[in-house]
Every structure is written in C-alpha cells, then in structure tokens.
CSV table of C-alpha atoms in Angstrom, one decimal:
chain,number,residue,atom,x,y,z
A,245,MET,CA,0.0,0.0,0.0
A,246,ALA,CA,1.1,3.6,-0.6
A,247,PHE,CA,1.7,5.8,2.4
A,248,ARG,CA,-0.6,8.9,2.3
A,249,THR,CA,-0.4,10.0,5.9
A,250,ILE,CA,2.7,9.9,8.1
A,251,LEU,CA,2.4,10.5,11.8
A,252,THR,CA,5.3,11.7,13.9
A,253,VAL,CA,5.3,12.1,17.7
A,254,ILE,CA,7.2,14.8,19.5
A,255,GLY,CA,7.5,16.1,23.0
A,256,PRO,CA,6.9,19.6,24.4
A,257,SER,CA,10.6,20.2,24.9
A,258,THR,CA,12.1,18.5,21.8
A,259,GLY,CA,13.6,20.5,18.9
A,260,ASP,CA,12.7,20.6,15.3
A,261,ASN,CA,14.9,17.9,13.9
A,262,ASP,CA,12.3,15.1,14.1
A,263,LEU,CA,9.8,17.4,12.4
A,264,LYS,CA,12.2,18.1,9.6
A,265,LEU,CA,13.0,14.4,9.1
A,266,ALA,CA,9.2,13.6,8.9
A,267,ALA,CA,8.6,16.5,6.6
A,268,ASP,CA,11.4,15.4,4.3
A,269,LEU,CA,9.8,11.9,4.2
A,270,CYS,CA,6.5,13.5,3.3
A,271,ASN,CA,8.1,15.4,0.5
A,272,GLU,CA,9.7,12.3,-0.8
A,273,ILE,CA,6.4,10.5,-1.3
A,274,GLY,CA,3.9,13.4,-1.4
A,275,ALA,CA,2.3,12.4,1.9
A,276,HIS,CA,0.4,14.4,4.5
A,277,LEU,CA,2.1,14.9,7.8
A,278,ALA,CA,0.3,14.6,11.1
A,279,VAL,CA,2.1,15.7,14.2
A,280,LEU,CA,1.2,14.6,17.7
A,281,VAL,CA,2.7,16.6,20.6
A,282,VAL,CA,2.6,14.6,23.8
A,283,ALA,CA,3.3,15.6,27.4
A,284,ILE,CA,2.9,13.1,30.2
A,285,ALA,CA,0.7,14.4,33.0
A,286,ALA,CA,1.6,13.8,36.6
A,287,PRO,CA,-1.2,11.8,38.4
A,288,PRO,CA,-3.4,13.8,40.8
A,289,PRO,CA,-2.3,13.7,44.4
A,290,VAL,CA,-3.9,11.2,46.8
A,291,GLY,CA,-3.7,10.6,50.5
A,292,GLU,CA,-3.7,12.8,53.6
A,293,TYR,CA,-1.5,15.4,52.0
A,294,ALA,CA,-3.5,15.7,48.8
A,295,ALA,CA,-5.3,18.9,49.9
A,296,VAL,CA,-2.0,20.6,50.8
A,297,VAL,CA,-0.3,19.8,47.5
A,298,SER,CA,-3.3,20.0,45.1
A,299,GLU,CA,-2.7,23.7,44.5
A,300,THR,CA,0.8,23.1,43.5
A,301,TRP,CA,-0.2,20.2,41.3
A,302,LEU,CA,-2.8,22.4,39.5
A,303,GLU,CA,-0.2,25.1,38.9
A,304,ALA,CA,2.2,22.6,37.5
A,305,ARG,CA,-0.5,21.1,35.3
A,306,GLN,CA,-1.5,24.5,34.0
A,307,ALA,CA,2.3,25.2,33.2
A,308,ASP,CA,2.5,21.9,31.3
A,309,GLU,CA,-0.7,22.6,29.3
A,310,ASN,CA,0.6,26.1,28.4
A,311,LEU,CA,4.0,24.6,27.2
A,312,LEU,CA,2.1,22.0,25.2
A,313,LYS,CA,0.0,24.6,23.4
A,314,LYS,CA,3.1,26.7,22.8
A,315,ARG,CA,5.0,23.7,21.3
A,316,ALA,CA,2.0,22.7,19.1
A,317,ALA,CA,1.9,26.3,17.7
A,318,ALA,CA,5.6,26.4,17.1
A,319,ALA,CA,5.4,23.1,15.3
A,320,SER,CA,2.7,24.4,13.1
A,321,ALA,CA,4.8,27.5,12.2
A,322,PHE,CA,7.9,25.4,11.6
A,323,LEU,CA,6.1,23.1,9.2
A,324,ALA,CA,4.5,25.9,7.1
A,325,GLY,CA,5.7,25.3,3.6
A,326,ARG,CA,8.0,22.3,4.6
A,327,ALA,CA,5.5,19.5,3.9
A,328,PRO,CA,2.8,19.1,1.2
A,329,SER,CA,0.3,19.5,4.0
A,330,ALA,CA,0.3,19.1,7.8
A,331,ASP,CA,-1.7,19.3,10.9
A,332,VAL,CA,-0.7,19.3,14.6
A,333,PHE,CA,-2.5,17.7,17.5
A,334,SER,CA,-1.7,17.8,21.2
A,335,GLU,CA,-2.5,15.3,24.0
A,336,TYR,CA,-1.8,15.4,27.8
A,337,PRO,CA,-2.5,12.0,29.1
A,338,GLU,CA,-1.2,10.4,32.3
A,339,ALA,CA,1.5,7.8,32.0
A,340,GLY,CA,-0.9,4.8,32.4
A,341,TRP,CA,-2.6,5.4,29.1
A,342,ALA,CA,-0.2,7.5,27.1
A,343,ASP,CA,0.5,4.6,24.8
A,344,ASP,CA,-3.2,4.1,24.1
A,345,THR,CA,-3.5,7.8,23.3
A,346,ILE,CA,-0.6,7.7,20.8
A,347,GLY,CA,-1.9,4.4,19.3
A,348,ARG,CA,-5.4,5.8,18.7
A,349,ARG,CA,-3.9,8.8,16.8
A,350,ALA,CA,-1.7,6.4,14.8
A,351,ARG,CA,-4.7,4.5,13.6
A,352,TYR,CA,-5.4,7.5,11.3
A,353,ALA,CA,-2.0,7.3,9.7
A,354,ASP,CA,-0.3,4.8,7.3
A,355,ILE,CA,2.9,4.8,9.3
A,356,THR,CA,4.3,6.3,12.5
A,357,VAL,CA,7.8,7.8,12.4
A,358,ILE,CA,9.8,8.3,15.6
A,359,GLY,CA,12.9,10.4,15.3
A,360,ALA,CA,16.2,10.5,17.3
A,361,GLU,CA,15.0,13.4,19.6
A,362,LEU,CA,12.0,11.5,20.9
A,363,LEU,CA,14.1,8.3,21.1
A,364,ALA,CA,16.4,10.2,23.6
A,365,ASN,CA,13.4,10.7,25.9
A,366,GLU,CA,13.0,7.4,27.6
A,367,THR,CA,9.5,7.9,28.8
A,368,LEU,CA,8.0,9.2,25.6
A,369,LYS,CA,10.2,6.8,23.6
A,370,SER,CA,8.7,3.7,25.3
A,371,LYS,CA,5.1,5.2,25.2
A,372,GLY,CA,5.5,6.1,21.5
A,373,ILE,CA,6.8,2.7,20.5
A,374,GLU,CA,4.4,0.7,22.5
A,375,GLY,CA,1.4,2.8,21.3
A,376,ALA,CA,2.4,2.5,17.6
A,377,LEU,CA,3.2,-1.2,17.7
A,378,PHE,CA,0.4,-2.6,19.9
A,379,SER,CA,-2.5,0.0,19.7
A,380,SER,CA,-2.5,1.1,16.0
A,381,GLY,CA,-2.1,-2.0,13.8
A,382,LYS,CA,0.1,0.2,11.5
A,383,PRO,CA,3.9,0.1,10.7
A,384,LEU,CA,6.4,2.0,12.7
A,385,LEU,CA,9.7,3.5,11.5
A,386,LEU,CA,12.4,4.3,14.1
A,387,ILE,CA,15.1,6.9,13.0
A,388,PRO,CA,18.3,6.7,15.1
A,389,GLU,CA,20.7,9.6,15.4
A,390,GLY,CA,22.8,10.1,12.3
A,391,SER,CA,20.6,7.9,9.9
A,392,ARG,CA,19.3,9.1,6.5
A,393,PRO,CA,15.7,7.7,6.4
A,394,THR,CA,13.8,7.1,3.2
A,395,LEU,CA,10.5,5.5,2.3
A,396,LYS,CA,11.9,4.6,-1.2
A,397,PRO,CA,14.8,2.2,-0.3
A,398,LYS,CA,16.8,0.5,-2.9
A,399,CYS,CA,17.5,-2.6,-0.9
A,400,VAL,CA,15.1,-4.2,1.6
A,401,LEU,CA,15.5,-7.1,4.0
A,402,VAL,CA,12.3,-8.9,5.0
A,403,ALA,CA,12.5,-11.1,8.1
A,404,TRP,CA,10.1,-13.9,7.2
A,405,ASP,CA,8.9,-16.6,9.5
A,406,ALA,CA,5.5,-17.5,7.8
A,407,ARG,CA,3.5,-16.1,10.7
A,408,LEU,CA,0.6,-13.7,10.6
A,409,GLU,CA,2.8,-10.8,11.7
A,410,SER,CA,5.4,-11.2,8.9
A,411,SER,CA,2.5,-11.7,6.4
A,412,ARG,CA,1.0,-8.5,7.5
A,413,ALA,CA,4.2,-6.6,7.5
A,414,VAL,CA,4.8,-7.7,3.9
A,415,ARG,CA,1.4,-6.7,2.8
A,416,GLU,CA,1.6,-3.2,4.5
A,417,SER,CA,4.9,-2.5,2.7
A,418,LEU,CA,4.2,-3.8,-0.8
A,419,ASP,CA,4.4,-0.4,-2.4
A,420,MET,CA,7.9,0.1,-0.9
A,421,LEU,CA,9.0,-3.4,-1.8
A,422,ALA,CA,7.9,-3.1,-5.4
A,423,GLY,CA,9.9,0.1,-5.8
A,424,ALA,CA,13.1,-1.4,-4.4
A,425,ASP,CA,15.9,-2.7,-6.7
A,426,GLU,CA,16.3,-5.9,-4.6
A,427,VAL,CA,14.4,-7.5,-1.7
A,428,HIS,CA,15.9,-10.3,0.4
A,429,LEU,CA,13.3,-12.6,2.0
A,430,VAL,CA,15.4,-13.9,4.9
A,431,MET,CA,14.6,-17.0,7.0
A,432,VAL,CA,16.7,-18.4,9.8
A,433,ASP,CA,16.5,-22.2,10.3
A,434,PRO,CA,13.2,-22.6,8.4
A,435,VAL,CA,11.1,-25.6,9.1
A,436,GLU,CA,9.3,-27.2,6.2
A,437,ASP,CA,6.1,-27.8,8.1
A,438,ASP,CA,5.8,-24.0,8.8
A,439,HIS,CA,7.2,-22.7,5.4
A,440,GLY,CA,6.0,-25.4,2.9
A,441,ALA,CA,8.1,-28.0,1.1
A,442,GLU,CA,10.4,-25.3,-0.2
A,443,PRO,CA,10.7,-22.7,2.5
A,444,GLY,CA,10.2,-19.2,1.1
A,445,ALA,CA,9.0,-20.3,-2.3
A,446,ASP,CA,5.4,-19.4,-1.8
A,447,ALA,CA,6.1,-16.0,-0.2
A,448,ALA,CA,8.6,-15.2,-3.0
A,449,ALA,CA,6.0,-16.1,-5.6
A,450,TYR,CA,3.5,-13.9,-4.0
A,451,LEU,CA,5.9,-11.0,-4.0
A,452,ALA,CA,7.0,-11.6,-7.6
A,453,ARG,CA,3.4,-11.3,-8.7
A,454,HIS,CA,3.4,-7.8,-7.3
A,455,GLY,CA,6.5,-6.9,-9.3
A,456,VAL,CA,9.0,-7.4,-6.5
A,457,ASN,CA,12.6,-8.4,-7.4
A,458,VAL,CA,12.9,-10.9,-4.6
A,459,THR,CA,15.7,-13.3,-3.5
A,460,VAL,CA,15.2,-16.0,-0.9
A,461,ASP,CA,18.0,-16.3,1.7
A,462,ARG,CA,17.8,-19.4,4.0
A,463,LEU,CA,20.3,-19.1,6.8
A,464,PRO,CA,21.5,-21.4,9.6
A,465,SER,CA,21.5,-19.8,13.1
A,466,LEU,CA,24.5,-21.8,14.3
A,467,ASN,CA,23.4,-20.8,17.9
A,468,GLN,CA,24.0,-17.1,17.1
A,469,PRO,CA,21.5,-14.4,17.9
A,470,LEU,CA,19.3,-13.8,14.8
A,471,ALA,CA,20.9,-10.5,13.9
A,472,GLY,CA,24.3,-12.1,13.8
A,473,CYS,CA,23.1,-14.6,11.2
A,474,TYR,CA,22.7,-11.9,8.5
A,475,PHE,CA,25.0,-9.2,9.9
A,476,PRO,CA,28.1,-11.1,11.3
A,477,SER,CA,30.4,-9.1,13.5
C-alpha cells in the first residue's frame, strides 16, 4: 500500500529535527504529515496530604498545558511550507494510558515515524513505540541519530517466519518493496512444516506477482542471535 499519511510524535521540549525528518519523508512521497505533541501528566495527588499539594499540582499542570500549546503552535509554524500538508494535535495523558492515546492517533496514519529526539526521551520513547506497535495496527519507523531515512529504499530485508505478523508486514509494505531494486526474503532455520516443502518459495512467488525483485535467503543460526546470522560481526 502507498503511504498517504505519516504520523510523527514529539514532546513539548524537543527540537525541530524530528519534524524536519518527517517533513522530508512526506516530500519524498507526497504524503500528508500529522504531528502529535505529547506531554505526560503527573497523576493527581492522593492521600492525607492531597489537599495541601493540590494547588501546587494544579499550577504545574497548567504550566504543562501552556507549554504543550506553545509547542504545538511552534510546530505548526515550523512546518509551514515544509511539507505538502500538515496538521498538529496535542495530548496530555497520564503515563498509564499514554501509549493508548498515541496508538489511537496512529490509527489514522499509514505509518508512524519516531525520530532521534524522541528516542532520547526514555518515557516518551517507550510510550510512542508501544502505542504505535500494539495499539494502532500500523507500521512503525524508528530513525536513530545520524541515519538518513527514506521510504523509497533500494535494498530491503524482509525477516520472514511465515507467521501472521510477517505476512501483514509484507502486505503493508508492498508499495515500498515493489519500488526497491532488490528485496531479500530472509529465513533463519526454516522448518518445512511451517514454510512449505520449499521454504520461502510461496512467499517469493506472492511478492513476484506484485513486481518485487525478490531473493530468498535461507540461513542457519549456528546458535547465534538472529541479527548475527545476517550481519556477522
């Protein structure tokens, strides 16, 4: 499928680098950019001292909400003219349901992009990843520091284990796979009962019918971690 809406998640104190990366990806494929600004709210005070600290808690909450609104406005101003189209939303959930909040917004995008600035924030990083992965049903792209992301890669590795999750990942990325020069369908220690008489053949045929230039790689684990099978140290 083609990506028409990209969601990126930022925090109230992050800079503009993640926004620029997401905007560049949107320009690459002509997609709309949705931005979600998230701040994690402190839970309300409870117990015998709640009445004493409630005023302080309310003041802190108001300050957080003001910062959130300010960051959302700044993000909108920054993106003006930088993406084909963009809109900015803000949310102020408590930590317990922040991942669900992010996941619900991600359902209205084709892919969620999380950049290096958000990845440096441990709380927002975990909530963003968990929300996108487990509450949206959509793909997630992580962009570590120093990388050059693209949604039009020339070489793609597909980790294939014949399960529902890998099948869905392939289906979601067909547009990207068909545009690549080469796609490697990689299996580690494939078992015939799970993969068919010729492991990978059915998946490769499926991809080939969609115009994908696919190569099947069957690798032994040799008691190594899976990443070491394809990327030896």
